[in-house]
XYZ file of N, CA and C in Angstrom:
558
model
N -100.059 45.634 13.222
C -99.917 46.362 11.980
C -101.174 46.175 11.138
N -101.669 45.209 11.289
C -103.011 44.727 10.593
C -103.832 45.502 10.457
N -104.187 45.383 12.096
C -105.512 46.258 12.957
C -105.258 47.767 12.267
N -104.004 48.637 12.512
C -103.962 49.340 11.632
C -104.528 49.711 10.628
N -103.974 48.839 9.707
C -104.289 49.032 8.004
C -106.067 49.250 8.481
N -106.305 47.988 8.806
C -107.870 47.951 8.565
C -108.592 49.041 9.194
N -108.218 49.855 10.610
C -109.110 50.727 10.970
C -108.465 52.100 10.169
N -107.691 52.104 9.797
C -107.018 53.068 8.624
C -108.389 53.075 7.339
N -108.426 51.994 6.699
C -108.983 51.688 5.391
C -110.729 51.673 5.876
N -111.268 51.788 6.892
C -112.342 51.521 7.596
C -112.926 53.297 7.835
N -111.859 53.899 8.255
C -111.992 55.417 8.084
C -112.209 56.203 6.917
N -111.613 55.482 5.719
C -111.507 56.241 4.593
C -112.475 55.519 4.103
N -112.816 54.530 4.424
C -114.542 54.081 3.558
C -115.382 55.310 4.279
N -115.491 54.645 5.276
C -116.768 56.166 6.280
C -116.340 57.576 5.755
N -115.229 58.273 5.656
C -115.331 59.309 5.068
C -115.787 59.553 3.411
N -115.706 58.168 2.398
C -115.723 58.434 1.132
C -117.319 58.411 1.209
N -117.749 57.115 2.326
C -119.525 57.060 2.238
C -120.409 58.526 2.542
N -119.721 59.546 3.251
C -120.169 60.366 4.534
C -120.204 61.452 2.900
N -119.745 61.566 2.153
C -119.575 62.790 0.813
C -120.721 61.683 -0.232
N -121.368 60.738 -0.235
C -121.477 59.824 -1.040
C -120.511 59.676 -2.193
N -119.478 59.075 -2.143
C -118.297 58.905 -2.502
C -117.159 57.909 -2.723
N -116.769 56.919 -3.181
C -115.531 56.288 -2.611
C -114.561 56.975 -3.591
N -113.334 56.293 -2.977
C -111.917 56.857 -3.164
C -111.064 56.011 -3.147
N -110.104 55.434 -3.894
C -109.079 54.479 -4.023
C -108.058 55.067 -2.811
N -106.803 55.107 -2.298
C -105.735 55.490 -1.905
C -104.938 54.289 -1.715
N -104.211 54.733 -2.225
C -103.033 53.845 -2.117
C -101.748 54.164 -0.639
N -101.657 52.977 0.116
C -100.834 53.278 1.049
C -99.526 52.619 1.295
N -98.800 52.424 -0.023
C -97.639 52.038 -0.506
C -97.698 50.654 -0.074
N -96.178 50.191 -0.328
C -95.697 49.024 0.090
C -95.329 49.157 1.577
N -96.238 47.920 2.199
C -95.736 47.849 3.660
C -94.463 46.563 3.637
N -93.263 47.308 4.521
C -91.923 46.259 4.892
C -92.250 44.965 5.338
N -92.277 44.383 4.950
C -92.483 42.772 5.886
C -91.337 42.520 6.769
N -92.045 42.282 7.948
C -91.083 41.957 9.314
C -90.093 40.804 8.396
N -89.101 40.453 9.166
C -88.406 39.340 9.124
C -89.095 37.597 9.406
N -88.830 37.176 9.115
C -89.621 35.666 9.572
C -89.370 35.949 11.165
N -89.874 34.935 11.945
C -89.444 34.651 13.811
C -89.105 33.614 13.316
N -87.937 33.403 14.039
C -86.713 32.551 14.187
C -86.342 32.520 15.310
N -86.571 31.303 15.990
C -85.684 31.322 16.976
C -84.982 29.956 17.017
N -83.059 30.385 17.625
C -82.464 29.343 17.120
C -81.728 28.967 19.377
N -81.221 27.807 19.507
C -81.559 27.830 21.003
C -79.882 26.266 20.825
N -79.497 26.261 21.977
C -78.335 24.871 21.990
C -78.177 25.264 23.205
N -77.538 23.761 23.822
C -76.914 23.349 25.227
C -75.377 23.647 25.321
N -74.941 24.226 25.934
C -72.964 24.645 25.424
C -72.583 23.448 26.813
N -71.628 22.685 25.704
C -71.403 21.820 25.997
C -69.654 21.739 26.752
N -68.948 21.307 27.858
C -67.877 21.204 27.950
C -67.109 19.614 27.128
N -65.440 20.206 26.951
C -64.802 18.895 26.328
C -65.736 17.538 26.290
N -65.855 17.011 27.600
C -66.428 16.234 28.384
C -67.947 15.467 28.318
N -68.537 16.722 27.464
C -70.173 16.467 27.186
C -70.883 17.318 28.149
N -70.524 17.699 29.273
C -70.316 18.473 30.979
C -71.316 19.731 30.666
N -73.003 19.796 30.712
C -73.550 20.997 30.200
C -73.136 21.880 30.913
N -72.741 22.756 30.443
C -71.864 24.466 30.606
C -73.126 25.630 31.111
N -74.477 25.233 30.247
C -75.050 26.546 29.901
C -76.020 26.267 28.809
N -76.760 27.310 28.593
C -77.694 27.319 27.457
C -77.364 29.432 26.881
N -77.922 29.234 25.115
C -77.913 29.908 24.930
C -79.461 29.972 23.690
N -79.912 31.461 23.422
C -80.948 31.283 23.073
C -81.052 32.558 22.100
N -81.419 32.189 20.774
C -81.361 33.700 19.576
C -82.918 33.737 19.358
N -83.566 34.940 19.381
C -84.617 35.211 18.962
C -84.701 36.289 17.878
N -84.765 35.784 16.480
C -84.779 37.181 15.385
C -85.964 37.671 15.307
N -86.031 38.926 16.014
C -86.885 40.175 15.641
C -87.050 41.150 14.968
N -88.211 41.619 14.832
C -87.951 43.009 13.421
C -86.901 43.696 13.940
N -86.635 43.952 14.957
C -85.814 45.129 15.332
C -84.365 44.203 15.556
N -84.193 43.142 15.109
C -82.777 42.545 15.177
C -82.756 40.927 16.099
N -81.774 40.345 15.974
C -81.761 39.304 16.879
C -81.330 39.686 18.557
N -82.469 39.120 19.423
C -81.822 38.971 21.027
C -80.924 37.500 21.287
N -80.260 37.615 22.157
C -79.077 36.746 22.392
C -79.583 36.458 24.140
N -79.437 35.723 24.000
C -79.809 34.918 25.729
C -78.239 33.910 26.408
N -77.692 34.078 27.110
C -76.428 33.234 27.199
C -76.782 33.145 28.810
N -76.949 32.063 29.388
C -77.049 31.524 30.684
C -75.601 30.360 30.984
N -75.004 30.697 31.804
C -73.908 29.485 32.228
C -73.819 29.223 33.431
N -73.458 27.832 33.721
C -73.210 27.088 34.968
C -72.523 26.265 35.585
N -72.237 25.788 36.684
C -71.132 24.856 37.425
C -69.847 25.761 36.811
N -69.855 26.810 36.497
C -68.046 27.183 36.275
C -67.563 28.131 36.970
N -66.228 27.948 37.220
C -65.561 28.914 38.133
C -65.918 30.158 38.144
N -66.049 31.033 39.394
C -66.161 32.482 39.237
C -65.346 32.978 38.182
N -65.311 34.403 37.419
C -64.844 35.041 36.457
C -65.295 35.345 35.667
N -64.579 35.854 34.588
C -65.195 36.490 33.085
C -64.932 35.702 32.216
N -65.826 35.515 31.239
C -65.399 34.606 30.153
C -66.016 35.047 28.739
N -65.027 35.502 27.418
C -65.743 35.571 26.473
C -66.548 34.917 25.369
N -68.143 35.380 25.200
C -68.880 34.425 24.588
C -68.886 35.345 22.864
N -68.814 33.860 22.196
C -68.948 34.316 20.742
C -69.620 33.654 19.956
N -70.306 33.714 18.862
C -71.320 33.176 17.854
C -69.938 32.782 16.762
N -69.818 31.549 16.168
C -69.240 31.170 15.311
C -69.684 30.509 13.949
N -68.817 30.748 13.250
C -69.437 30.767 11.924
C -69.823 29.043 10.997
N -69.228 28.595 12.170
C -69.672 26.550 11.626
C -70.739 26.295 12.737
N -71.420 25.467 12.525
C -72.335 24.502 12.816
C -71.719 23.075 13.604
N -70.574 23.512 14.455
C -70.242 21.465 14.292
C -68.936 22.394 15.939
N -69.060 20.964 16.773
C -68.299 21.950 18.176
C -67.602 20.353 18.086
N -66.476 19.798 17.823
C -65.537 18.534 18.228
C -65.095 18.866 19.247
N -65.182 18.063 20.607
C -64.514 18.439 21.550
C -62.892 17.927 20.857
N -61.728 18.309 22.070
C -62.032 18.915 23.339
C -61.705 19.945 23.215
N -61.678 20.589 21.713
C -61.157 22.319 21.606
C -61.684 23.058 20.632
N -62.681 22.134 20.301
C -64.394 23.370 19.475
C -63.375 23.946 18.466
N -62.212 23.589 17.999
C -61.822 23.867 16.776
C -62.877 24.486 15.677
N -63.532 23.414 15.399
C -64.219 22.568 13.793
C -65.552 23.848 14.115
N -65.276 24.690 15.016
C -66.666 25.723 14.950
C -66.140 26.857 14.297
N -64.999 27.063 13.466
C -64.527 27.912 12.924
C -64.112 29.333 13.397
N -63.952 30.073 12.996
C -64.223 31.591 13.781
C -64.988 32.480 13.996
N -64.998 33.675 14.170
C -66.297 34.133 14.897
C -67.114 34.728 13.379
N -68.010 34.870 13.623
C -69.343 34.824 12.394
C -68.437 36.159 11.896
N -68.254 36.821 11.019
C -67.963 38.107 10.583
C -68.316 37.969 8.836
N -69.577 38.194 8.312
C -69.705 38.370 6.896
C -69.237 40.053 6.709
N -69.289 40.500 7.285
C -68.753 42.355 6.555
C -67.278 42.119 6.812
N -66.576 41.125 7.116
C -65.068 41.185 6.704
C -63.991 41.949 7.782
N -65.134 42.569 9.276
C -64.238 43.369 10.251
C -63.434 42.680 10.955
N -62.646 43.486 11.642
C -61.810 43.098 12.786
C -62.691 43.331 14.305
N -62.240 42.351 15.233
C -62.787 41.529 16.115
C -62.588 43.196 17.227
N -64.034 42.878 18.317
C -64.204 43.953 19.283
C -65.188 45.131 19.069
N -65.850 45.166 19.645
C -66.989 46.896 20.115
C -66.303 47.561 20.199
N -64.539 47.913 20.740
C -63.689 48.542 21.119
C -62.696 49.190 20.029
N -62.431 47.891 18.702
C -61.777 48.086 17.973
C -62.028 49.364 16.852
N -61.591 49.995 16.028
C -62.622 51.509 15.313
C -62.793 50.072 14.544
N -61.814 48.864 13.645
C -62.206 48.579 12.588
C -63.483 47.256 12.768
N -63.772 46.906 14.090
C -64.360 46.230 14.408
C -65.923 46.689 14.592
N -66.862 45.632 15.119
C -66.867 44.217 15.465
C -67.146 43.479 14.184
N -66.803 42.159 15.181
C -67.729 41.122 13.467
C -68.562 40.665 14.265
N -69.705 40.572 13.353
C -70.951 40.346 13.616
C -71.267 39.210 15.246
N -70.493 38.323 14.886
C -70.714 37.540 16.310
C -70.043 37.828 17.381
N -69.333 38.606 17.878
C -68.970 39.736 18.836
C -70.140 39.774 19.924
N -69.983 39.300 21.519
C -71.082 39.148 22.490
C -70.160 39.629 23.454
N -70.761 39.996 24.184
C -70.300 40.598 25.740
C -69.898 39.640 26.287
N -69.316 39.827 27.270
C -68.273 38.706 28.348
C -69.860 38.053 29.751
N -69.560 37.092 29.679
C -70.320 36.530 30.454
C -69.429 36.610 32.519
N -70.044 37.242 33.256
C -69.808 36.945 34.242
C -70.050 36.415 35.166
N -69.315 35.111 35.862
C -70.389 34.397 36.856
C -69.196 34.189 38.056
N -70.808 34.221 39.025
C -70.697 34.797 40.177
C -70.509 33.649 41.172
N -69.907 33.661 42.764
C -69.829 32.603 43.050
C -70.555 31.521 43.227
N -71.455 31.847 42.966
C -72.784 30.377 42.849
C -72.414 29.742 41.298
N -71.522 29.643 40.636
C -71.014 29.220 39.283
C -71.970 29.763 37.992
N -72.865 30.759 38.435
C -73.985 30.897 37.343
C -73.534 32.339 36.912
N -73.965 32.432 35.718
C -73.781 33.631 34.770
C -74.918 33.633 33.988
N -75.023 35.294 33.597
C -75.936 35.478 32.167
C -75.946 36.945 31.790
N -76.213 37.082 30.397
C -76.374 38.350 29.644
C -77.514 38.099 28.537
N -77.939 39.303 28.157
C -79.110 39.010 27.237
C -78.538 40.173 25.878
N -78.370 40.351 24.920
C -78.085 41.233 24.267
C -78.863 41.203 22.891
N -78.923 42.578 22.254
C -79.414 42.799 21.377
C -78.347 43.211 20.180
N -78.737 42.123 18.762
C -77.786 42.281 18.068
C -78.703 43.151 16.711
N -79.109 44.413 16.528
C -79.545 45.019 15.464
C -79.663 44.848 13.932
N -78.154 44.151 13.689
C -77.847 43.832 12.198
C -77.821 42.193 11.788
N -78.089 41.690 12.898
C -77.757 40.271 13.187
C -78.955 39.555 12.465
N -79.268 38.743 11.123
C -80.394 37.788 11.134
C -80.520 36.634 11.416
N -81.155 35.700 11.905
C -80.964 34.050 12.225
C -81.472 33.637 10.293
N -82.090 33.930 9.789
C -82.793 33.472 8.733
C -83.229 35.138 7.512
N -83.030 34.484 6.424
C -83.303 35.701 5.574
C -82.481 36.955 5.781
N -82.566 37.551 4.259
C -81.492 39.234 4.576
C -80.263 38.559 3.931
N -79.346 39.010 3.890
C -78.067 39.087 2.734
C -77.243 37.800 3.381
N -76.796 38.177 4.680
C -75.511 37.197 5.284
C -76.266 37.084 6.709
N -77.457 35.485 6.854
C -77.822 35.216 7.562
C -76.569 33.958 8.825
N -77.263 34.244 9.700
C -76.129 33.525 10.903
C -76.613 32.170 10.206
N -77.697 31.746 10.695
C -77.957 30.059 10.040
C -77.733 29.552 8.614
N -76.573 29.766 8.043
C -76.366 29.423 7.072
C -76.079 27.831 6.049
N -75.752 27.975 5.036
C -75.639 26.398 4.868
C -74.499 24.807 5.850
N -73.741 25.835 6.549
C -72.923 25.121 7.309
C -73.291 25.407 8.698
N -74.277 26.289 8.898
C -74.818 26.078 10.425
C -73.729 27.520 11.157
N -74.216 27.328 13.083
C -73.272 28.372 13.319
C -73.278 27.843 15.105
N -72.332 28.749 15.665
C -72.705 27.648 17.245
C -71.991 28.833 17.708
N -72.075 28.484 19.193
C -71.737 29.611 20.428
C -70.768 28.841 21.080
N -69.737 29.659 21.234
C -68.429 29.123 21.989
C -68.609 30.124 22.728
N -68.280 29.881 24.391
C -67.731 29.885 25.187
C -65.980 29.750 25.847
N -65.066 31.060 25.798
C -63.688 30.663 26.223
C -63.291 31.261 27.130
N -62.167 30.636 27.602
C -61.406 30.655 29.364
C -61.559 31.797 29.593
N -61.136 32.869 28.978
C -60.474 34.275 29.934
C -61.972 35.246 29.236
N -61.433 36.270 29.410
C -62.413 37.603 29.167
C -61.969 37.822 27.837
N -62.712 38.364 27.154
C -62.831 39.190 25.608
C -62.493 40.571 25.989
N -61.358 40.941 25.590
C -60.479 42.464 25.604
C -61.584 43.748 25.031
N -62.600 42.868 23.941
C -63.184 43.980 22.923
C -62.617 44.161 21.897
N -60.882 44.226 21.748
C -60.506 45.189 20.949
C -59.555 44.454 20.185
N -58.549 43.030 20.604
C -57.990 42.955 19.724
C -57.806 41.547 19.352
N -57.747 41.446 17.011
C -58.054 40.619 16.416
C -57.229 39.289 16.730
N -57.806 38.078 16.651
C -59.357 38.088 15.740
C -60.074 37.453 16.974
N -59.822 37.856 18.485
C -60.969 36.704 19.401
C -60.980 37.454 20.839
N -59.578 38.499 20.982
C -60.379 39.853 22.125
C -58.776 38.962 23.471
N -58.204 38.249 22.837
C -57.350 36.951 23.557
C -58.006 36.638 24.902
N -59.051 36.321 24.378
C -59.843 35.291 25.390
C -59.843 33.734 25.466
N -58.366 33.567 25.344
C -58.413 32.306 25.259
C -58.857 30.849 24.420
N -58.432 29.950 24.822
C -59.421 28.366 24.114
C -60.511 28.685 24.697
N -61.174 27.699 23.518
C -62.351 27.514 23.743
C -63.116 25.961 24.798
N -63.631 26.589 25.829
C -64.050 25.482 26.950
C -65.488 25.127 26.966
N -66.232 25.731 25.751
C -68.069 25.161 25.871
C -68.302 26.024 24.400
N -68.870 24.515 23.896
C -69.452 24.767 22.540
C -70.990 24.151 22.341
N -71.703 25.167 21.554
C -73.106 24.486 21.475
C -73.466 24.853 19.722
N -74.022 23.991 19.028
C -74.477 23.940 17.829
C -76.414 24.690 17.802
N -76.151 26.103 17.314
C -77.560 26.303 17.120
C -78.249 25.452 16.063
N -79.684 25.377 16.770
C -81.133 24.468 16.014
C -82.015 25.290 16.056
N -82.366 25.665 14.819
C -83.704 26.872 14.644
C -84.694 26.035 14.554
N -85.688 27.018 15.248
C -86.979 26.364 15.158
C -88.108 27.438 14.799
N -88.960 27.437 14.118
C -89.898 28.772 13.175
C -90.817 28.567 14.230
């Protein structure tokens, strides 16, 4: 965006010099990207038992979501961003519910849904490994109105069954079997 401006402002000198001439122009207010943020945790089973890693990168164009899992049974399992900072085994209670600052009901599927921490179902295959990468548009790790890293923090649960999409407040995907506490790092 820089390089821009400058061979932008580099043109309009050479044209103001080329008339013997200069010329002010004004080329408004430029948007400032979002900070880079990236926030990253180990999802942990009851046990301490690493599950998986997951990984947020906030970009101008929104946060990417990275969810890798391992050693677990073939199947589907739904992954969600939650709105505490803190995973107590052995049932990730104390991670609260799923991130939702606009106040929706749970699912991509639902009309009144999603809330914001709403992730696709992780599927893993018989080698026990899984992964999805997704792009969350409205999602910030840092800065903007109702950021995920907030004063109480936020973490990624992992639970038993599949996420339906559609109905409130968790898709009945079950307890929760792997919790990880995001740590941003600038």
């Amino acid at each position: 965006m820089r390089s821009v401006a400058v061979v932008l402002a580099l043109a309009l000198v050479a044209a103001g010099g080329a008339q013997g001439k200069t010329k002010k122009v004004s080329l408004g207010k430029i948007k400032d990207a979002p900070p880079s943020v990236t926030a990253t945790t180990q999802l942990l089973g009851p046990n301490g038992e690493l599950r998986g890693t997951a990984r947020l990168e906030q970009r101008p164009a929104g946060t990417e979501v990275v969810v890798a899992v391992e050693d677990m049974a073939p199947g589907t399992y739904g992954v969600h961003l939650h709105a505490v900072g803190k995973c107590d085994a052995p049932d990730f209670k104390t991670a609260g519910g799923h991130f939702n600052p606009g106040m929706k009901q749970h699912g991509h599927d639902n009309p009144m849904g999603a809330h914001a921490g709403d992730l696709p179902n992780v599927v893993v295959g018989a080698d026990g490994r899984g992964t999805f990468t997704e792009q969350l548009p409205d999602l910030t790790l840092a800065g903007g109105t109702a950021p995920l890293l907030d004063a109480d923090g936020a973490s990624v649960v992992v639970h038993a069954g599949p996420d339906d999409y559609k109905t409130d407040p968790s898709g009945n995907s079950g307890a929760r079997i792997a919790c990880g506490v995001l740590s941003a790092h600038p």
